Amino acid sequence: MFEKLNRYFFQKRVKSYINDKPRERRFVNYHKANTVLLLFESDYSEKNPQIRRIIRSLVNDGKKVSAWGYLQKKEISTAILPDFRILHQKDTDWLMKPHVSFMNELDELTFDLLIDLSINEVIPLQYVALQANAFCKAGIKKSEPNICDFVIDIANINSDEEEEPVDINAKYIFDQIIFYLKSIQTSD
C-alpha cells in the first residue's frame, strides 16, 4: 500500500518536473562523454565490487565519474565522498525523495551521460535520475514514466528456454549500454 502511494506521488512529481523544467537533450556517444553519473543499487555490505570495477574501467577510459547508490537500510557505514555516495532511508523523506541538500548538490553538477544501472524501480534513484543535469540519460526499461532517453528493454532476455539464462546485474546492464553507446555513430 505504502509503495503504491510513493509510486503515485513520484509519477505526479515527474510529470510536474518535466513540464516545469525542460532540459537540453542530446545523444552522447561513449567517446564524447567526459563526465558520467552512475546510479546503482548498493549491495547490503556496501562493498559494491562490480560498481567499483565499472568505475575503474570508466576512469581508465578518461571519464570523470560520480556514482550515487541507494541501500534500503537505516544506517550505512560508507563515507559520503564527492564522487561516491550511498544514500539510505534517513537520506530521504517519507515519500522516498532524497533530502533537499542532496538534490541541491546534484543541481550544481552537469554530466554528459547518466547511466542508471539499477534493475529494480528504486524511487530515490529515480528522483536523482529525474533531476540530474545530464545531456543523455541511459538505463533499462522499467515502468512509466520513463526518465531515460536511451532505453534498453531486457524484459524478455531470459524467455528463450534453449539458451543459457543471462544473469541480469549491474555489469550486464553496463556492458549492454556501453556496447550500444560505442556502436552508434553520430554526424555532429
Coordinates of N, CA and C in Angstrom, one line a residue, residues 7 56 58 67 75 83 87 89 94 102 104 112 117 119 131 135 143 149 165 172 176 179 182:
R7 N 4.8 5.5 -5.3 CA 4.9 5.5 -6.8 C 3.9 6.5 -7.4
R56 N 36.3 2.0 -12.3 CA 37.7 1.9 -12.7 C 37.8 1.9 -14.2
L58 N 35.7 3.0 -16.4 CA 35.4 4.4 -17.0 C 36.5 5.3 -16.8
A67 N 29.4 8.4 -8.7 CA 28.5 7.3 -8.5 C 27.6 7.5 -7.3
E75 N 20.9 2.8 8.5 CA 22.3 3.4 8.7 C 23.2 2.7 7.7
D83 N 32.6 12.0 -5.1 CA 32.3 11.2 -6.3 C 31.7 9.8 -6.1
L87 N 23.1 6.6 -0.7 CA 22.0 7.1 0.1 C 21.3 6.0 0.8
Q89 N 17.8 5.2 3.9 CA 16.5 5.6 4.3 C 16.5 7.0 5.0
W94 N 9.6 10.9 3.7 CA 8.6 9.7 3.8 C 8.1 9.3 2.5
F102 N 20.9 17.0 -0.8 CA 21.5 16.1 -1.9 C 21.0 16.6 -3.2
N104 N 20.1 19.7 -4.1 CA 20.8 21.0 -4.4 C 22.2 20.7 -4.9
D112 N 27.7 14.7 -19.0 CA 27.4 14.4 -20.3 C 26.5 13.2 -20.4
L117 N 22.2 1.9 -13.5 CA 22.4 0.5 -13.5 C 21.5 -0.3 -12.6
I119 N 18.4 -2.3 -11.4 CA 17.5 -3.3 -12.0 C 16.0 -3.1 -11.6
Q131 N 16.2 14.5 -11.8 CA 16.7 15.9 -11.5 C 18.2 16.1 -12.0
F135 N 23.0 15.5 -20.3 CA 22.5 15.6 -21.6 C 21.9 14.3 -22.2
S143 N 9.0 1.0 -15.6 CA 7.6 1.4 -15.9 C 7.6 2.9 -16.3
D149 N 16.5 8.7 -21.8 CA 16.4 9.0 -23.2 C 16.8 7.7 -24.0
P165 N 20.5 -19.1 -19.4 CA 19.9 -17.9 -18.8 C 21.0 -16.9 -18.5
Y172 N 26.1 -6.5 -16.4 CA 25.4 -6.9 -17.7 C 24.7 -5.6 -18.3
Q176 N 25.8 -3.8 -21.9 CA 24.8 -3.6 -22.9 C 24.8 -2.1 -23.3
F179 N 28.0 -1.0 -25.0 CA 28.1 -1.6 -26.4 C 27.4 -0.7 -27.4
K182 N 28.9 2.9 -27.8 CA 30.1 2.8 -28.7 C 29.8 2.5 -30.1

